[in-house]
Short mmCIF file of C-alpha atoms in Angstrom, two decimals:
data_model
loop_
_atom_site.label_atom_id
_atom_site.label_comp_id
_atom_site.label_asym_id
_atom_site.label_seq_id
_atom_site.Cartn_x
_atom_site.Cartn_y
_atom_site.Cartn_z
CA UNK A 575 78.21 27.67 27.64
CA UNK A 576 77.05 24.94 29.70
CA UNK A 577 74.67 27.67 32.20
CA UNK A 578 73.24 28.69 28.48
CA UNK A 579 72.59 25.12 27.57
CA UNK A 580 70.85 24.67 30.44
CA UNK A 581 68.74 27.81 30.07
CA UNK A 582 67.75 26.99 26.19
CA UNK A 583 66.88 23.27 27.69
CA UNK A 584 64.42 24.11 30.44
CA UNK A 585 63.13 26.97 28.01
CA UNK A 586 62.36 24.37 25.42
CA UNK A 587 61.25 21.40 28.42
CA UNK A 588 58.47 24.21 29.61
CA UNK A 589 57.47 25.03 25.21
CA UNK A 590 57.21 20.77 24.94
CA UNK A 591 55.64 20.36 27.84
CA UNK A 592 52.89 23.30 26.70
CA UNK A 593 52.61 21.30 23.62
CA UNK A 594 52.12 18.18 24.61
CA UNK A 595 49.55 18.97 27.41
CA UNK A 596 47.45 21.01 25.13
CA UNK A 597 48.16 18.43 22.40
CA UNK A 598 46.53 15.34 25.06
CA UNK A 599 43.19 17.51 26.06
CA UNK A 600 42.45 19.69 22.70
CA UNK A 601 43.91 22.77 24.71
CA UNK A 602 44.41 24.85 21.33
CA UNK A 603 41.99 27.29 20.37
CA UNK A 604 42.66 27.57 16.64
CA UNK A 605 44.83 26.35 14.13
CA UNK A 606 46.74 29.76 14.24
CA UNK A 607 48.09 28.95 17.77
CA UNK A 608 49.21 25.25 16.91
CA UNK A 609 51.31 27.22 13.79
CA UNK A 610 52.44 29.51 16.83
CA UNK A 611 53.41 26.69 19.15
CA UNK A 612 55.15 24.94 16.07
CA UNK A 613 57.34 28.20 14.97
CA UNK A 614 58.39 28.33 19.34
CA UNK A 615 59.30 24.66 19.52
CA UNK A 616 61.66 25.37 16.24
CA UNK A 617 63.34 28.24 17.76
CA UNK A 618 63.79 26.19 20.25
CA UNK A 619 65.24 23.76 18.62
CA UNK A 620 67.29 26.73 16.94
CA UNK A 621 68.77 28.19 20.35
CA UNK A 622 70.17 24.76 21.45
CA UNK A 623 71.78 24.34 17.98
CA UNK A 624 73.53 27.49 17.92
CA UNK A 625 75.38 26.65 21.19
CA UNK A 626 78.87 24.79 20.43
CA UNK A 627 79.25 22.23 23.05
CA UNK A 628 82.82 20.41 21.00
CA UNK A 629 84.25 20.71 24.57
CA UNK A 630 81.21 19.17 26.59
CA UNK A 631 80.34 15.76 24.70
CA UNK A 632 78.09 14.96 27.57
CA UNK A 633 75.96 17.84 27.19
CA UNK A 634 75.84 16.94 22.97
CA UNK A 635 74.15 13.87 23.10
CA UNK A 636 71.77 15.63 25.94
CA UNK A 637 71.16 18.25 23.87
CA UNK A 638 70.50 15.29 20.54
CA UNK A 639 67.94 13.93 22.42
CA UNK A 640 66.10 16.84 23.54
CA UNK A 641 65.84 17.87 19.84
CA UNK A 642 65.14 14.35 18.78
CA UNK A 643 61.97 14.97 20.86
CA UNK A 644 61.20 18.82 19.45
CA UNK A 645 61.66 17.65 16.04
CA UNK A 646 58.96 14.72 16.58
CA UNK A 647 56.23 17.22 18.19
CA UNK A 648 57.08 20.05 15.38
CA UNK A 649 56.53 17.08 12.55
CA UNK A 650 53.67 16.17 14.34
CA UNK A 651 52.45 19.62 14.17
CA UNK A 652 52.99 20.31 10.77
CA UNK A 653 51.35 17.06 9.63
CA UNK A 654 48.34 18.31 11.63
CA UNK A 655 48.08 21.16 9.60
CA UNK A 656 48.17 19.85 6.32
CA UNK A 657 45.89 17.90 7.52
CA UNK A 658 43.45 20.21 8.28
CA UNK A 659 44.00 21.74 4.95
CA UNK A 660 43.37 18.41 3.74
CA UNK A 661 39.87 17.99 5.91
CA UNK A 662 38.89 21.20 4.52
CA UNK A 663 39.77 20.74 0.77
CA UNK A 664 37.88 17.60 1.33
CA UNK A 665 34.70 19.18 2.65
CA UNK A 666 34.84 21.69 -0.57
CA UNK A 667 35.58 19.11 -3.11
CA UNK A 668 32.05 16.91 -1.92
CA UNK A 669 29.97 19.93 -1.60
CA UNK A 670 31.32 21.04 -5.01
CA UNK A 671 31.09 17.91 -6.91
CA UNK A 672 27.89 16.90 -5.58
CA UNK A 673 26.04 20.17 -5.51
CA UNK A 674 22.63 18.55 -6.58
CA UNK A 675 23.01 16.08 -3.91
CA UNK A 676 23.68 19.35 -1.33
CA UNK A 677 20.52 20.56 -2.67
CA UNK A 678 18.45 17.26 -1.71
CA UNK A 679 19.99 16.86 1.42
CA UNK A 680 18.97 20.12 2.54
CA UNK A 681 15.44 19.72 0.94
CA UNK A 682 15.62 16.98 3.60
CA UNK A 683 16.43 18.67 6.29
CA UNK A 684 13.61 20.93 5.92
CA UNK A 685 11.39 18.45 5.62
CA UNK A 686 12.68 16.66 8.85
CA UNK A 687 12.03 20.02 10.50
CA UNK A 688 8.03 20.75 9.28
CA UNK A 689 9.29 23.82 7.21
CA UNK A 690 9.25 21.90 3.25
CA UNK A 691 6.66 18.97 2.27
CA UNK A 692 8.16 16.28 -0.26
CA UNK A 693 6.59 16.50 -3.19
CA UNK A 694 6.97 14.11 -5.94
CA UNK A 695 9.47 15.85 -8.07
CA UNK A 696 11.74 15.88 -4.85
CA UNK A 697 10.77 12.05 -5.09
CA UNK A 698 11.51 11.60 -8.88
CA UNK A 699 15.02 13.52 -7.85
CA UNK A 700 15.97 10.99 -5.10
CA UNK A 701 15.05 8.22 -6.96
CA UNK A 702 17.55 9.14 -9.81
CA UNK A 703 20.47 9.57 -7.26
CA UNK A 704 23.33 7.52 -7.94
CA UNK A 705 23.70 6.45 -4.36
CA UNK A 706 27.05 4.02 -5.57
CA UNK A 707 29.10 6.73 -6.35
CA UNK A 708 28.23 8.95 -3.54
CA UNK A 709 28.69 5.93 -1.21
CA UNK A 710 32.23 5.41 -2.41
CA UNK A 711 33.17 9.15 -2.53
CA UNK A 712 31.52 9.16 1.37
CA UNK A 713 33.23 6.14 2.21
CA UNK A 714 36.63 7.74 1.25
CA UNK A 715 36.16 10.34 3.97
CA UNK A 716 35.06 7.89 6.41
CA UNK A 717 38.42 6.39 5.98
CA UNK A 718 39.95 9.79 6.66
CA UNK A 719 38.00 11.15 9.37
CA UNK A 720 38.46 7.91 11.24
CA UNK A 721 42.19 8.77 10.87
CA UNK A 722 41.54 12.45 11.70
CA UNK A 723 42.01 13.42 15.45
CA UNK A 724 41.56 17.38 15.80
CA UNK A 725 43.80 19.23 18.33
CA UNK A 726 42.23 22.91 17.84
CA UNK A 727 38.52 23.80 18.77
CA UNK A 728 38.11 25.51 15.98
CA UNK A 729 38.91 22.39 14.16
CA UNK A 730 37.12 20.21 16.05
CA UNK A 731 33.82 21.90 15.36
CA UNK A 732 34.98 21.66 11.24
CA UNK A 733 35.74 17.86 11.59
CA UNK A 734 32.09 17.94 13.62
CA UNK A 735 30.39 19.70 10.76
CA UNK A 736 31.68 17.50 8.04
CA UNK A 737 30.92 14.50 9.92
CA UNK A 738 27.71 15.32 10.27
CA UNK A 739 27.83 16.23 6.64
CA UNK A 740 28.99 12.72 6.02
CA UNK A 741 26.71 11.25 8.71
CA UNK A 742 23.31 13.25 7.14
CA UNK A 743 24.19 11.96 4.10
CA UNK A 744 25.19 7.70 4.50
CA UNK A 745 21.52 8.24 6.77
CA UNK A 746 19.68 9.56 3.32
CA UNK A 747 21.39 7.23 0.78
CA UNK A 748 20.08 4.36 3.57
CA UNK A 749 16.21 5.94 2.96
CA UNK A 750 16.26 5.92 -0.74
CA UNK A 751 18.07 2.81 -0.60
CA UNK A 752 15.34 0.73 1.74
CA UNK A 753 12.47 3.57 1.19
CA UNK A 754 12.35 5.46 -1.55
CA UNK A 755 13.29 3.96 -4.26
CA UNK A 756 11.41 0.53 -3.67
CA UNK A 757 8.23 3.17 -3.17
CA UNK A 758 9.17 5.01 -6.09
CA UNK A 759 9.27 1.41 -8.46
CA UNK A 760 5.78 0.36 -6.97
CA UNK A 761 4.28 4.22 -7.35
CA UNK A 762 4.31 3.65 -10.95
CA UNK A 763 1.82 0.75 -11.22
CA UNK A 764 -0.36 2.62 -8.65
CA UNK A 765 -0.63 5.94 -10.77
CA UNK A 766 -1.11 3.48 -13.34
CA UNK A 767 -4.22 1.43 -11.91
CA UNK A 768 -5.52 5.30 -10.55
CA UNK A 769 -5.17 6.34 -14.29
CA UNK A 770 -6.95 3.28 -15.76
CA UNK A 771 -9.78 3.25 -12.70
CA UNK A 772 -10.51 7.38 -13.45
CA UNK A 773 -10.93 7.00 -17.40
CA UNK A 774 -13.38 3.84 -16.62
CA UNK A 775 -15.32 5.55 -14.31
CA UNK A 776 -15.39 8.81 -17.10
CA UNK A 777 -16.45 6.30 -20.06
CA UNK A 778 -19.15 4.67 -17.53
CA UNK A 779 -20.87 8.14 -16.50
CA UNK A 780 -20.81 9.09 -20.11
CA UNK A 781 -22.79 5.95 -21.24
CA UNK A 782 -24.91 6.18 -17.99
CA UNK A 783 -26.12 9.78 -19.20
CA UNK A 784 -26.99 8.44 -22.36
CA UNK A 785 -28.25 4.68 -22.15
CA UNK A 786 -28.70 4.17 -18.17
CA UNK A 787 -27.15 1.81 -15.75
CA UNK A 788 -29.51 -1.33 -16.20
CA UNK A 789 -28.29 -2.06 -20.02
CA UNK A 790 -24.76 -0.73 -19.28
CA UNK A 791 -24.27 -3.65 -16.50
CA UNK A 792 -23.81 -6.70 -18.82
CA UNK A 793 -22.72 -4.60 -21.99
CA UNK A 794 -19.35 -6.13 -23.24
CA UNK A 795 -16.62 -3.68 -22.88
CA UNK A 796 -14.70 -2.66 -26.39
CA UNK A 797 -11.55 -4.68 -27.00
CA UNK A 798 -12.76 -6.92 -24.00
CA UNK A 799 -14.45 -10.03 -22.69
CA UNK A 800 -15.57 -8.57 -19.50
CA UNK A 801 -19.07 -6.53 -18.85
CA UNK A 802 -18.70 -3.30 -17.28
CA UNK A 803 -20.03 -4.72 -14.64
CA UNK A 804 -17.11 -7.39 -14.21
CA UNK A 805 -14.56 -4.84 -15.11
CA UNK A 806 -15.67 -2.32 -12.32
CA UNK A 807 -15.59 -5.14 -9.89
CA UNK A 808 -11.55 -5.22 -11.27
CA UNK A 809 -10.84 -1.98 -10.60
CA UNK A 810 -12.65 -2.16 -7.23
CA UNK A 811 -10.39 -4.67 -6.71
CA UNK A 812 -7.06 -3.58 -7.71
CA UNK A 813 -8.03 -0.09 -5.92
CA UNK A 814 -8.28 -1.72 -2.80
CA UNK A 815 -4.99 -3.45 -3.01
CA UNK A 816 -3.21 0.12 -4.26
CA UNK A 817 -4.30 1.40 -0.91
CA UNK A 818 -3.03 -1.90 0.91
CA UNK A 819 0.66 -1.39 -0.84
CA UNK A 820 0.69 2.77 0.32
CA UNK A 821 -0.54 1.93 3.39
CA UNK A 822 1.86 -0.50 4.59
CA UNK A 823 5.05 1.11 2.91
CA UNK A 824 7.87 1.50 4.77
CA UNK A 825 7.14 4.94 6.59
CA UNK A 826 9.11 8.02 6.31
CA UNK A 827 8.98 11.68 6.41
CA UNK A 828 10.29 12.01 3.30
CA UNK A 829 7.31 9.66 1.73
CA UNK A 830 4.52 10.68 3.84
CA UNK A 831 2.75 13.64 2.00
CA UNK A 832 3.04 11.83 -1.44
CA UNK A 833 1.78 8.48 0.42
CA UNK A 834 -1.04 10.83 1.65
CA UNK A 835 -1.86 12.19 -1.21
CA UNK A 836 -1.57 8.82 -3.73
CA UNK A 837 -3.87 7.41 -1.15
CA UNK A 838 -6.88 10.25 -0.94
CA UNK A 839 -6.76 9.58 -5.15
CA UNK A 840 -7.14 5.80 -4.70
CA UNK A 841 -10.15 6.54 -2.06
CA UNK A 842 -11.56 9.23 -3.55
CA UNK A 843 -11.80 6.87 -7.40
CA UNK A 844 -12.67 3.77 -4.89
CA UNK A 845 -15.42 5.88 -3.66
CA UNK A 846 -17.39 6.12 -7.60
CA UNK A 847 -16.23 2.17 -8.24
CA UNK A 848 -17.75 0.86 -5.37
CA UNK A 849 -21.14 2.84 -5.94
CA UNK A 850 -21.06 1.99 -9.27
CA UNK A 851 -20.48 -1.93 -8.65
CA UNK A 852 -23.87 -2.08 -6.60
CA UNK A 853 -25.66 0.36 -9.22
CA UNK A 854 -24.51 -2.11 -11.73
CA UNK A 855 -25.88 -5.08 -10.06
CA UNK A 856 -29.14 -3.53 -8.48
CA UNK A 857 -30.37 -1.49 -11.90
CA UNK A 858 -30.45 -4.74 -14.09
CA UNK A 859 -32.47 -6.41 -11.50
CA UNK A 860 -34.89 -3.79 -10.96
CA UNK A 861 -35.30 -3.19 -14.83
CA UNK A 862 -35.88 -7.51 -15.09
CA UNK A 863 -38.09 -7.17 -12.16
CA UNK A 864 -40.37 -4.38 -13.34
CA UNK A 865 -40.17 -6.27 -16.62
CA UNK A 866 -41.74 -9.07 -15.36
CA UNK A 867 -44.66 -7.26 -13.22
CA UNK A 868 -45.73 -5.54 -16.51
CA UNK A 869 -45.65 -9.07 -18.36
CA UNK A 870 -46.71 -11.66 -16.14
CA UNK A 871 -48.13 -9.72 -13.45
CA UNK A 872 -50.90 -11.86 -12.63
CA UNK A 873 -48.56 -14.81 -11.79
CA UNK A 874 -47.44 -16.06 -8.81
CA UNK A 875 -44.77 -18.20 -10.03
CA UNK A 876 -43.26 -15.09 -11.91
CA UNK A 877 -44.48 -12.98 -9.02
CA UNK A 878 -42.38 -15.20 -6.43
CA UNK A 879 -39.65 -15.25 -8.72
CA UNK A 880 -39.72 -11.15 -8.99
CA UNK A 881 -39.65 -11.32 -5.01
CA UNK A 882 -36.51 -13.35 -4.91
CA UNK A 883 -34.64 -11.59 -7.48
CA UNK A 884 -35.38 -8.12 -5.11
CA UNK A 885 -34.12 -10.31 -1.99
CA UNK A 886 -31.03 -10.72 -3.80
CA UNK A 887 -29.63 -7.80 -3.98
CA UNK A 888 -31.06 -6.21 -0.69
CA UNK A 889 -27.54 -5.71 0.67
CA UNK A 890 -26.56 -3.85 -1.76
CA UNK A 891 -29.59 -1.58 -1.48
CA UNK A 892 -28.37 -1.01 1.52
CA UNK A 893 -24.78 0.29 0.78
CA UNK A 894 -25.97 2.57 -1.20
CA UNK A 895 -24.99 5.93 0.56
CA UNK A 896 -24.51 9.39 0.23
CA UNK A 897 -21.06 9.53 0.35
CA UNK A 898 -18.70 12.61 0.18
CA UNK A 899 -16.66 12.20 -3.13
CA UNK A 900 -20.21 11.59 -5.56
CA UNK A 901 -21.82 14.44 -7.18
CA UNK A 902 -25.51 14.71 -8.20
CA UNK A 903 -25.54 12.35 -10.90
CA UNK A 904 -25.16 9.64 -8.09
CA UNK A 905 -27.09 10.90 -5.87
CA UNK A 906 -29.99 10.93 -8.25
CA UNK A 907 -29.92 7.36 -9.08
CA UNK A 908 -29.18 6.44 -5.53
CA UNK A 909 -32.79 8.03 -5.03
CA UNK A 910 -34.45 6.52 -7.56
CA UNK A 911 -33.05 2.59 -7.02
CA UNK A 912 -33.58 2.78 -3.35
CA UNK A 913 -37.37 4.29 -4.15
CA UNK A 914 -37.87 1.48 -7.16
CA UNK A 915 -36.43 -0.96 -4.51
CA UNK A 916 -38.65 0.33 -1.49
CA UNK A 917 -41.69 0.03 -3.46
CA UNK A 918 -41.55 -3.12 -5.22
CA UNK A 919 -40.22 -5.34 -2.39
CA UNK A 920 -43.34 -3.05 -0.25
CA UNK A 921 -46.06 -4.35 -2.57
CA UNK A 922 -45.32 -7.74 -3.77
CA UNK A 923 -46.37 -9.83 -0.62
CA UNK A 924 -49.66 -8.64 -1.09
CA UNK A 925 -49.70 -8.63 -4.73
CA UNK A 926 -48.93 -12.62 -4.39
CA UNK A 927 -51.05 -12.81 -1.60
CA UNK A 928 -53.85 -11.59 -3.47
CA UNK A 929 -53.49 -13.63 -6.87
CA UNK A 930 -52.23 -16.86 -4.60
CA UNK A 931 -56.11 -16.70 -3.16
CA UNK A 932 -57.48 -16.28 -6.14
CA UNK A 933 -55.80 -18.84 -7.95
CA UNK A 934 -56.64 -20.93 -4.68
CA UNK A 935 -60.33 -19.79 -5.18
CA UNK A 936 -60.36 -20.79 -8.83
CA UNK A 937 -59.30 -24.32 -8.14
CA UNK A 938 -62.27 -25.18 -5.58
CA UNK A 939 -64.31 -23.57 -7.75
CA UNK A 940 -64.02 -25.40 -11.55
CA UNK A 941 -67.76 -26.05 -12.38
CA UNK A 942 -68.36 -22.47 -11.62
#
């Protein structure tokens, strides 16, 4: 009995000692040989039991503590694998429950990799995530994973996965946290202004087909105080600081086509305002200027004062460009006010010059 003991106890040492070396090193290669190694160390365990050592005490408390020691690596064991079962019932229940959020954080991925754009409806999605409750649910498997020490491959590459699972996700929650949804609050006013700026500049080419620039400029806009001159000068205004906010934005990948594009509508709306602010200015001045030639042409005081009204607004004769973004009904009038412009401010000095000597001649000359 005792040689049989001894057998069954260096049969079991060498099984432990398997077990605990590829326990320290993740030396199994699935979760099928850990069941394996856990069914051996129980028949171990079984062999030494069956032996009846009543008439060798010494060898019964030998043989207690070697099983003492089984027993503690087969629990071990078995607690590993329900707690892979657990790691994987936990991976299905967050992909399951949170299958829109699966959806955007793959969206994301292909973004990340140059194979998706985000648009603004996979904005308007993020934006409406309830990042709390996926937070908390995350957080829960954080706990657990922390916990969680693998000793297959085959479950160390599952624990991998759903780390990075859990990892992808805390790292998206963090960008629509800090990014997205503090740009998706301050797109609204933006499309706003962009709204507001387009339908001006539509009501302002209608009237300018019509009635012209010059007695547009100082018209009183409906429901208003301000002239369409003033309010154009606004909306260049608020334009310019819509481009300022996308511009300096936190950046992301996820924001940067929609940025982009938000952007290019602000210049492109920017482009008409600006043109139209100087048209606004220059066409009144012209008009009062050509006003005055036709009335009071002949006077040098009206004369000088026609001169200094055109030197007024010679810098913003010369912004006036042929930019990309303006059609023909622009470039038209940019035509004519630079030709009006050209041609007044050409022959005024020697329109004054010529009545200042004559009105110089008429004063030596009163008896005459």
């Amino acid at each position: 009995m005792e040689k049989k003991f001894f057998e069954y106890s260096e049969k079991a040492q060498r099984t432990l000692s398997e077990a605990n070396q590829k326990m320290s090193n993740t030396g199994f290669k699935s979760i099928q040989e850990i069941r394996v190694m856990s069914e051996n160390l129980f028949k171990r365990i079984e062999e030494l039991d069956s032996l009846d050592l009543s008439l060798v005490p010494t060898l019964r408390q030998e043989r207690k503590e070697a099983i003492r020691k089984i027993q503690i690596l087969c629990d071990t064991l078995d607690h590993h694998v329900r707690s892979v079962a657990e790691l994987d019932q936990h991976n299905f229940n967050f992909k399951n429950s949170n299958v829109t959020w699966m959806s955007l954080l793959q969206h994301s991925y292909s973004i990340e990799s140059g194979n998706a754009t985000p648009n603004l409806e996979f904005l308007n999605e993020l934006s409406k995530v309830d990042h709390k409750d996926i937070a908390s649910s995350l957080q829960t498997y954080r706990l657990f994973m922390n916990e969680f020490h693998p000793l297959s491959l085959d479950v160390k590459t599952r624990k991998e996965e759903f780390q990075k699972l859990i990892t992808d996700s805390f790292k998206l929650l963090l960008n629509i946290v800090q990014i997205v949804q503090p740009f998706y609050q301050q797109l609204s006013p933006i499309t706003h202004a962009q709204q507001v700026a387009n339908q001006f500049i539509q009501t302002v080419e209608s009237q300018w087909k019509t009635n012209g620039l010059a007695s547009l400029a100082n018209t009183i806009v409906p429901n208003s105080t301000c002239t369409y001159s003033q309010l154009c000068a606004h909306h260049v205004n608020v334009l310019k600081k819509t481009i300022v906010q996308l511009e300096t934005s936190k950046d992301s990948s996820l924001l940067k086509e929609v940025r982009s594009i938000h952007i290019s509508q602000s210049m492109k709306a920017l482009v008409k305002l600006e043109m139209l602010s100087n048209l606004l200015n220059i066409c009144p001045v012209l008009q009062s200027v050509s006003e005055l030639l036709a009335n009071n042409g002949n006077h040098v005081t009206s004369l000088k004062q026609a001169q200094s009204q055109l030197q007024g607004i010679s810098k913003m004769v010369e912004n006036l460009k042929y930019e990309e973004g303006l059609d023909d009904l622009y470039y038209l009038q940019i035509a004519q006010t630079q030709s009006s412009y050209m041609f007044m401010s050409s022959q005024l000095p020697s329109i004054i010059s010529f009545f200042t000597s004559i009105e110089e001649f008429s004063k030596h000359n009163k008896n005459w």
